mmCIF file of N, CA, C and O in Angstrom:
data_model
loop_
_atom_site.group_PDB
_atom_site.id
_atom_site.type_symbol
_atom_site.label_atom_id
_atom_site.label_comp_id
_atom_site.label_asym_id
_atom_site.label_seq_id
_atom_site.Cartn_x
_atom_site.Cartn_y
_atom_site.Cartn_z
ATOM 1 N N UNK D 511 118.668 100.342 108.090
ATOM 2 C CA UNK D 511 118.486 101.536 108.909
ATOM 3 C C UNK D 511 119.220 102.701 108.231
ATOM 4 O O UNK D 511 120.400 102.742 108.579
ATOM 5 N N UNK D 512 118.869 103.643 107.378
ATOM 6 C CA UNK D 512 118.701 104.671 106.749
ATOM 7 C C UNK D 512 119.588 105.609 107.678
ATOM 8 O O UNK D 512 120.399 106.323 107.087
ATOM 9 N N UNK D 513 119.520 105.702 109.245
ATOM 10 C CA UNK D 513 120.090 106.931 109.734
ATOM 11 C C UNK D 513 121.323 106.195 109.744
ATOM 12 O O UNK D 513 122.027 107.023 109.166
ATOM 13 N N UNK D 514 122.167 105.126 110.015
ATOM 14 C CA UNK D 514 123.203 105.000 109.787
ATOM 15 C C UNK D 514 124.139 105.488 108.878
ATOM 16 O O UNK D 514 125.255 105.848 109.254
ATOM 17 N N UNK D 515 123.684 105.543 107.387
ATOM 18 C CA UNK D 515 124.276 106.194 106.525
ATOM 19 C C UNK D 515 123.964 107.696 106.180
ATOM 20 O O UNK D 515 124.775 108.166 105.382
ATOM 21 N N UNK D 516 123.493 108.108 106.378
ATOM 22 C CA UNK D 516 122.777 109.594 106.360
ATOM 23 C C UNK D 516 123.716 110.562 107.236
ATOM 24 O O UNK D 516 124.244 110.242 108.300
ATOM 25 N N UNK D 517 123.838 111.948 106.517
ATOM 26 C CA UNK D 517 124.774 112.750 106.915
ATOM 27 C C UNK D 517 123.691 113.859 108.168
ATOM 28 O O UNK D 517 122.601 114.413 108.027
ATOM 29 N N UNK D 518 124.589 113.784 109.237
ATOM 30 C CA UNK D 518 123.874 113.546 110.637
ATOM 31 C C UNK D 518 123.821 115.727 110.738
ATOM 32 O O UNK D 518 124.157 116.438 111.685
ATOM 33 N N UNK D 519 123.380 116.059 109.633
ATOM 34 C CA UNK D 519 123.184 117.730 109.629
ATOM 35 C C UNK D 519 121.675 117.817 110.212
ATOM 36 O O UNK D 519 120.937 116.866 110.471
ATOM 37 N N UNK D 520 121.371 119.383 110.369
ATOM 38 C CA UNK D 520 120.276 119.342 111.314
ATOM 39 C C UNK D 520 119.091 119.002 110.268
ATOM 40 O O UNK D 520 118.010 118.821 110.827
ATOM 41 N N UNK D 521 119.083 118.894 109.030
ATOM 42 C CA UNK D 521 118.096 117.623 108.387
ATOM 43 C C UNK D 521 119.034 116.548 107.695
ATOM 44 O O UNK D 521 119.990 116.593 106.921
ATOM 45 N N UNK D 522 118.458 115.765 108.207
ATOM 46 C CA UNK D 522 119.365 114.509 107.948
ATOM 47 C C UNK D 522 119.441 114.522 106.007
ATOM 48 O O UNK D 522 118.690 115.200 105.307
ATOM 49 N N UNK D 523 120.701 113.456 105.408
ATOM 50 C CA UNK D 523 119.953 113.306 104.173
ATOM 51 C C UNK D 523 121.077 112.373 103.867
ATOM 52 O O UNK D 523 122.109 112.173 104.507
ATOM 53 N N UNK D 524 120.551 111.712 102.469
ATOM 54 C CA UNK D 524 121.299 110.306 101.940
ATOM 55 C C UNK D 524 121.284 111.062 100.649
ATOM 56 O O UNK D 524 120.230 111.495 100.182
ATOM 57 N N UNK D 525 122.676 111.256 99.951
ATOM 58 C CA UNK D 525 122.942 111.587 99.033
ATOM 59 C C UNK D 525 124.081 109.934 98.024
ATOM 60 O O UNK D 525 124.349 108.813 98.456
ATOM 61 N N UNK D 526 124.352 110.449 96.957
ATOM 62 C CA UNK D 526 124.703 109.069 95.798
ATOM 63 C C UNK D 526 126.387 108.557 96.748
ATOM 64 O O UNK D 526 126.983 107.512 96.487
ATOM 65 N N UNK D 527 126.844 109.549 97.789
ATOM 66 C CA UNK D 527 128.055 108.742 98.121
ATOM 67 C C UNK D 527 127.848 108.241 99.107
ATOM 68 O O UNK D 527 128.814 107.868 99.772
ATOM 69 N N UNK D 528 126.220 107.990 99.695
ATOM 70 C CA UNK D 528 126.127 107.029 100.575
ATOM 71 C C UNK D 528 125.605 105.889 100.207
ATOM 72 O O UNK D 528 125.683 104.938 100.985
ATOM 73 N N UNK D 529 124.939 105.738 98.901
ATOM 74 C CA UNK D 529 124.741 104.449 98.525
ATOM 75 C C UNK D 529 125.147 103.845 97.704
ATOM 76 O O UNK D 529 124.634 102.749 97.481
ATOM 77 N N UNK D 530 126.880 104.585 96.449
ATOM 78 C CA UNK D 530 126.996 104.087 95.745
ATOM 79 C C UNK D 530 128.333 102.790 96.279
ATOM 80 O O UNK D 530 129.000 102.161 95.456
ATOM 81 N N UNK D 531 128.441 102.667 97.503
ATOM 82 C CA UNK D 531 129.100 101.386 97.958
ATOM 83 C C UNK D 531 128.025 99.985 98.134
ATOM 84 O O UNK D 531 128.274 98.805 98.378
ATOM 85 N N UNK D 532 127.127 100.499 97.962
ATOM 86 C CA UNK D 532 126.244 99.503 98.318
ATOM 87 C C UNK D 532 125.186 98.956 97.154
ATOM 88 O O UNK D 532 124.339 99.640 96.578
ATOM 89 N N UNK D 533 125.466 97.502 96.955
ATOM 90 C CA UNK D 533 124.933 96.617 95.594
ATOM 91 C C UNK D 533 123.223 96.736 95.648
ATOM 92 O O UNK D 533 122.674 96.230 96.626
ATOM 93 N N UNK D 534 122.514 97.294 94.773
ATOM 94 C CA UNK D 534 121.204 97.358 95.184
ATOM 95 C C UNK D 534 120.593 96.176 93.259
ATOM 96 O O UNK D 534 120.903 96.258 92.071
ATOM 97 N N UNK D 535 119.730 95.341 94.032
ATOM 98 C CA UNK D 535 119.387 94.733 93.303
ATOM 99 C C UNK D 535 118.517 95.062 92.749
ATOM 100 O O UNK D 535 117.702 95.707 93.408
ATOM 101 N N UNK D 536 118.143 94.772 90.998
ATOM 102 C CA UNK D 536 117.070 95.633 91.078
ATOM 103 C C UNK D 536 116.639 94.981 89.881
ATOM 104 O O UNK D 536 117.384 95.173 88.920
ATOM 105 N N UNK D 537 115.449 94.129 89.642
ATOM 106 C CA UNK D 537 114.818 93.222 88.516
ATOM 107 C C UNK D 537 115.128 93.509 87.319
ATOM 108 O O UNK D 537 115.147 94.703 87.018
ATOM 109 N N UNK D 538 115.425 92.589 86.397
ATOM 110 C CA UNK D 538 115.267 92.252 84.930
ATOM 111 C C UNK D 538 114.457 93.019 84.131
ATOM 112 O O UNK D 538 113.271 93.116 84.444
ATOM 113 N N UNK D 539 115.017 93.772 82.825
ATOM 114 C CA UNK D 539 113.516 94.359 82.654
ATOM 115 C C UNK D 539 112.408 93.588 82.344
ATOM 116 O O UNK D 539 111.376 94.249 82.459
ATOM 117 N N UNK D 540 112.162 92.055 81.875
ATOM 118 C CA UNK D 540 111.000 91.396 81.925
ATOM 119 C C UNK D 540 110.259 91.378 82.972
ATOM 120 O O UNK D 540 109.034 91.264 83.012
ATOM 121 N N UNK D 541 111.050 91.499 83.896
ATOM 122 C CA UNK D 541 110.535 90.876 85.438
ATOM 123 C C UNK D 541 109.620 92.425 85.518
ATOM 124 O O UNK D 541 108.399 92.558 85.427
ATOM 125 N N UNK D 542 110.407 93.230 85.666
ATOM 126 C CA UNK D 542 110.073 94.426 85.629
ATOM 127 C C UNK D 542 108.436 94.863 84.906
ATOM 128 O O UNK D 542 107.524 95.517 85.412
ATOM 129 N N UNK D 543 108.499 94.428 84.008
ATOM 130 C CA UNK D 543 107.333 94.943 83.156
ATOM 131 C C UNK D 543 106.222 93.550 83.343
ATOM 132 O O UNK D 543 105.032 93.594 83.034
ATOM 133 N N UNK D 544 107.046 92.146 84.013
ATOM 134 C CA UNK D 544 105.706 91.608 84.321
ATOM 135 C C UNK D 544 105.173 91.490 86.070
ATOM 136 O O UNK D 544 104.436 90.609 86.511
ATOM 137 N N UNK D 545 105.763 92.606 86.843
ATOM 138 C CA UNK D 545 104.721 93.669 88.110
ATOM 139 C C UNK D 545 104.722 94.770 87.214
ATOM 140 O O UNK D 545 103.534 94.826 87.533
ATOM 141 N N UNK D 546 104.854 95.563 86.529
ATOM 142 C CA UNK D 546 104.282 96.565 85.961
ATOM 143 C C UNK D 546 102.490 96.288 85.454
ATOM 144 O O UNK D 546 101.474 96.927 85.727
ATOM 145 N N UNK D 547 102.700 95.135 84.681
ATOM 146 C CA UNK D 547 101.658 94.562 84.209
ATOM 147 C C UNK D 547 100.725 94.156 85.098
ATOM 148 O O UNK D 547 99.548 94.493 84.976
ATOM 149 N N UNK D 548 101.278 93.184 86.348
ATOM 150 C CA UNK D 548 100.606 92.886 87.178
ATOM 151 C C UNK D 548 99.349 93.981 88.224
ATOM 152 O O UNK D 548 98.149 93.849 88.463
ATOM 153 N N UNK D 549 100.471 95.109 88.649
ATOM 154 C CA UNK D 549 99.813 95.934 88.942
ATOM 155 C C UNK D 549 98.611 96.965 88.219
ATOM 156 O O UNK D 549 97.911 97.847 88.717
ATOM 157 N N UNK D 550 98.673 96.641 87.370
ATOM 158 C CA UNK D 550 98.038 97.528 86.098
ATOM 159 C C UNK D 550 96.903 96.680 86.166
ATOM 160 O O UNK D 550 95.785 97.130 85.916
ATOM 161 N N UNK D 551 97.093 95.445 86.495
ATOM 162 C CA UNK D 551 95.669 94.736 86.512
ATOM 163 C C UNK D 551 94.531 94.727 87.557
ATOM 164 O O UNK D 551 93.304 94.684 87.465
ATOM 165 N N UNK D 552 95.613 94.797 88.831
ATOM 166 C CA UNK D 552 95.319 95.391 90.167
ATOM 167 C C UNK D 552 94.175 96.834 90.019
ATOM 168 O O UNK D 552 92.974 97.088 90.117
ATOM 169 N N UNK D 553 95.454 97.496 89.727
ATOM 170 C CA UNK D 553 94.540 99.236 89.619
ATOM 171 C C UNK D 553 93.224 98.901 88.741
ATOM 172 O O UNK D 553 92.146 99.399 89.062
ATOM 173 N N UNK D 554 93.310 98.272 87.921
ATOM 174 C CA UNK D 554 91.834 97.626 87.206
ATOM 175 C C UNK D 554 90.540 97.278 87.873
ATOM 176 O O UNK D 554 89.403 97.732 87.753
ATOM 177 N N UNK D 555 91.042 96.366 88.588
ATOM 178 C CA UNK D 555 90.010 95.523 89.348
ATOM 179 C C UNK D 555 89.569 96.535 90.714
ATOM 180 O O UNK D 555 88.469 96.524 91.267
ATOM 181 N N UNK D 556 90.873 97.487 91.116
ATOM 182 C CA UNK D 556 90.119 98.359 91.979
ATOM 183 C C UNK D 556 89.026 98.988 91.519
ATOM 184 O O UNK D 556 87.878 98.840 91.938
ATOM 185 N N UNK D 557 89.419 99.744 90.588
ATOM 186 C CA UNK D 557 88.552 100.709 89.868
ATOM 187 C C UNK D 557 87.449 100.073 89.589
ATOM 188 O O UNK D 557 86.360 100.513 89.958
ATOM 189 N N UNK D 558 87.569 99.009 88.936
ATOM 190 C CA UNK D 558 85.620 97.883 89.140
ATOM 191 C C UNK D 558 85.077 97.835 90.059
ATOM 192 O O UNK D 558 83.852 97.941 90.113
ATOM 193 N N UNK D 559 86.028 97.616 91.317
ATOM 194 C CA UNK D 559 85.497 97.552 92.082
ATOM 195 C C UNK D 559 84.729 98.660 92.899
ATOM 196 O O UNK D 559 83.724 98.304 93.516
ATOM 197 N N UNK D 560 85.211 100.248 92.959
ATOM 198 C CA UNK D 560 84.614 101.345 93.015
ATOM 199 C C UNK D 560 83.722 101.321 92.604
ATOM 200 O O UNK D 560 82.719 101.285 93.316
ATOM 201 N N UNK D 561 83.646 101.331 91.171
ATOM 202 C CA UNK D 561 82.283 101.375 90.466
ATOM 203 C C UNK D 561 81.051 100.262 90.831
ATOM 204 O O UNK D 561 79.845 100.412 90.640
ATOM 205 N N UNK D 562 81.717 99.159 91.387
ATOM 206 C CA UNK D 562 80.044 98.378 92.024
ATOM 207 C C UNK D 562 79.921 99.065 93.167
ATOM 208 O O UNK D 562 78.764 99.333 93.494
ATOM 209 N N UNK D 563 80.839 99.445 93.908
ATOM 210 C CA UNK D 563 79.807 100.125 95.061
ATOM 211 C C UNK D 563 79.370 100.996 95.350
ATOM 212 O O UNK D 563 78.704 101.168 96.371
ATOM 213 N N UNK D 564 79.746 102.125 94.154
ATOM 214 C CA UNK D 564 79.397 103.762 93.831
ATOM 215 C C UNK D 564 77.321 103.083 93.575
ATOM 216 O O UNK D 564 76.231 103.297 94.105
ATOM 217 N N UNK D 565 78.037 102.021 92.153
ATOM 218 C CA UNK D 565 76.858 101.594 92.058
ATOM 219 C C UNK D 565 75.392 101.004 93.032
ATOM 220 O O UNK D 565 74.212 101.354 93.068
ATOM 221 N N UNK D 566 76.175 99.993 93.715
ATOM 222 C CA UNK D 566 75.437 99.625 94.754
ATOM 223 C C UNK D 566 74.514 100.393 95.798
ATOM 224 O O UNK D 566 73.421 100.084 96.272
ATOM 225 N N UNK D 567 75.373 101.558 96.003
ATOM 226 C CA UNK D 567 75.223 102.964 96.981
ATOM 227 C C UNK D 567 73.792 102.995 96.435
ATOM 228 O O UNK D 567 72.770 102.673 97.041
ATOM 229 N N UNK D 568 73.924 103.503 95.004
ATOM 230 C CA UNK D 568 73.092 104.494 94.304
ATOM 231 C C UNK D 568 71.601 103.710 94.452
ATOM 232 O O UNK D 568 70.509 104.213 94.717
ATOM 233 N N UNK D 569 71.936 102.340 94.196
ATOM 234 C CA UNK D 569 70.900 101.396 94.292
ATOM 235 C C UNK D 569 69.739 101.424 95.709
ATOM 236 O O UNK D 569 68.521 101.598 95.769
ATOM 237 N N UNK D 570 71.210 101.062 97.144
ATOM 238 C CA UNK D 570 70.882 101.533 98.102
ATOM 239 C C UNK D 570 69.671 103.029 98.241
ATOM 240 O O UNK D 570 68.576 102.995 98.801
ATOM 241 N N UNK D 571 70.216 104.058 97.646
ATOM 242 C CA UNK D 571 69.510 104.791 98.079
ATOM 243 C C UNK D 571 68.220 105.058 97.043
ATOM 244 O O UNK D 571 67.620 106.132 97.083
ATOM 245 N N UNK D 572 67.935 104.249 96.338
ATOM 246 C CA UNK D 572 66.944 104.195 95.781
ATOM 247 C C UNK D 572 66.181 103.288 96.309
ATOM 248 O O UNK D 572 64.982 103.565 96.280
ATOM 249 N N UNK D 573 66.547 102.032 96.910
ATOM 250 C CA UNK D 573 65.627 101.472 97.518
ATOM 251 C C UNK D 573 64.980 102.127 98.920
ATOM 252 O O UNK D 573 63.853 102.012 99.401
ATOM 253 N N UNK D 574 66.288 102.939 99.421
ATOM 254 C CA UNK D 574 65.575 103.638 100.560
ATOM 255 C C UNK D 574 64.313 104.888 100.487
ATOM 256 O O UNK D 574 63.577 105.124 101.445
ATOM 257 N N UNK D 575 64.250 105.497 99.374
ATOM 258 C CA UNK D 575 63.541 106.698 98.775
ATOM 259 C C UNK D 575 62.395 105.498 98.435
ATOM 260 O O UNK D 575 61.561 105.616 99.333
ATOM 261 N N UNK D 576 62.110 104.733 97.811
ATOM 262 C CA UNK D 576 60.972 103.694 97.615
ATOM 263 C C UNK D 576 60.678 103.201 98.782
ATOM 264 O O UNK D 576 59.483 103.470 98.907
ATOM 265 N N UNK D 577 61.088 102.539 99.899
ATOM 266 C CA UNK D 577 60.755 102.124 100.987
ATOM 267 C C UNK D 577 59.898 103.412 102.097
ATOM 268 O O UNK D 577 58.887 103.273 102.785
ATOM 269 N N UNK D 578 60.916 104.804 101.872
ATOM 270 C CA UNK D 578 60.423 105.457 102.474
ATOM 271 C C UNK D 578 58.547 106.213 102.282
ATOM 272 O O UNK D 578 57.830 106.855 103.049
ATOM 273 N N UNK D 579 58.380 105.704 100.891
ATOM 274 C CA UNK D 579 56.977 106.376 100.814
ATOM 275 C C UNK D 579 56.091 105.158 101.442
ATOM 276 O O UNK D 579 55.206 105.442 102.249
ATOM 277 N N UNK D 580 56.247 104.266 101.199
ATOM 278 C CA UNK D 580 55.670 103.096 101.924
ATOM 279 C C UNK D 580 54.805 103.138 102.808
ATOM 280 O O UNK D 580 54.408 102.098 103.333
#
């Protein structure tokens, strides 16, 4: 809970002498660069995945423009 340590002015805020008592863990750089990596593969597969259904759409509305002269 963030407002506990936060200096209670009329905007609150957390500056370095409220968290430098406190041990923050923070990954290996291997570890580090293998979710870096991971995610990078992620954002990948989104982006494919956009593109089949940008694609699909397009398909969609081509079958509908053909159906419609019908």
């Amino acid at each position: 809970d963030l407002s506990k340590i936060a200096d209670t002015t009329s905007i609150p805020q957390i500056n370095n002498k409220h968290i430098e008592p406190y041990k923050i863990k923070v990954p290996s750089l291997p570890e580090q660069t293998k979710i870096a990596d991971f995610l990078s593969l992620f954002d990948e597969k989104i982006y494919i995945e956009k593109q089949t259904l940008e694609h699909l759409k397009e398909l969609k509305k081509g079958f509908s423009e053909i159906f419609s002269t019908i």
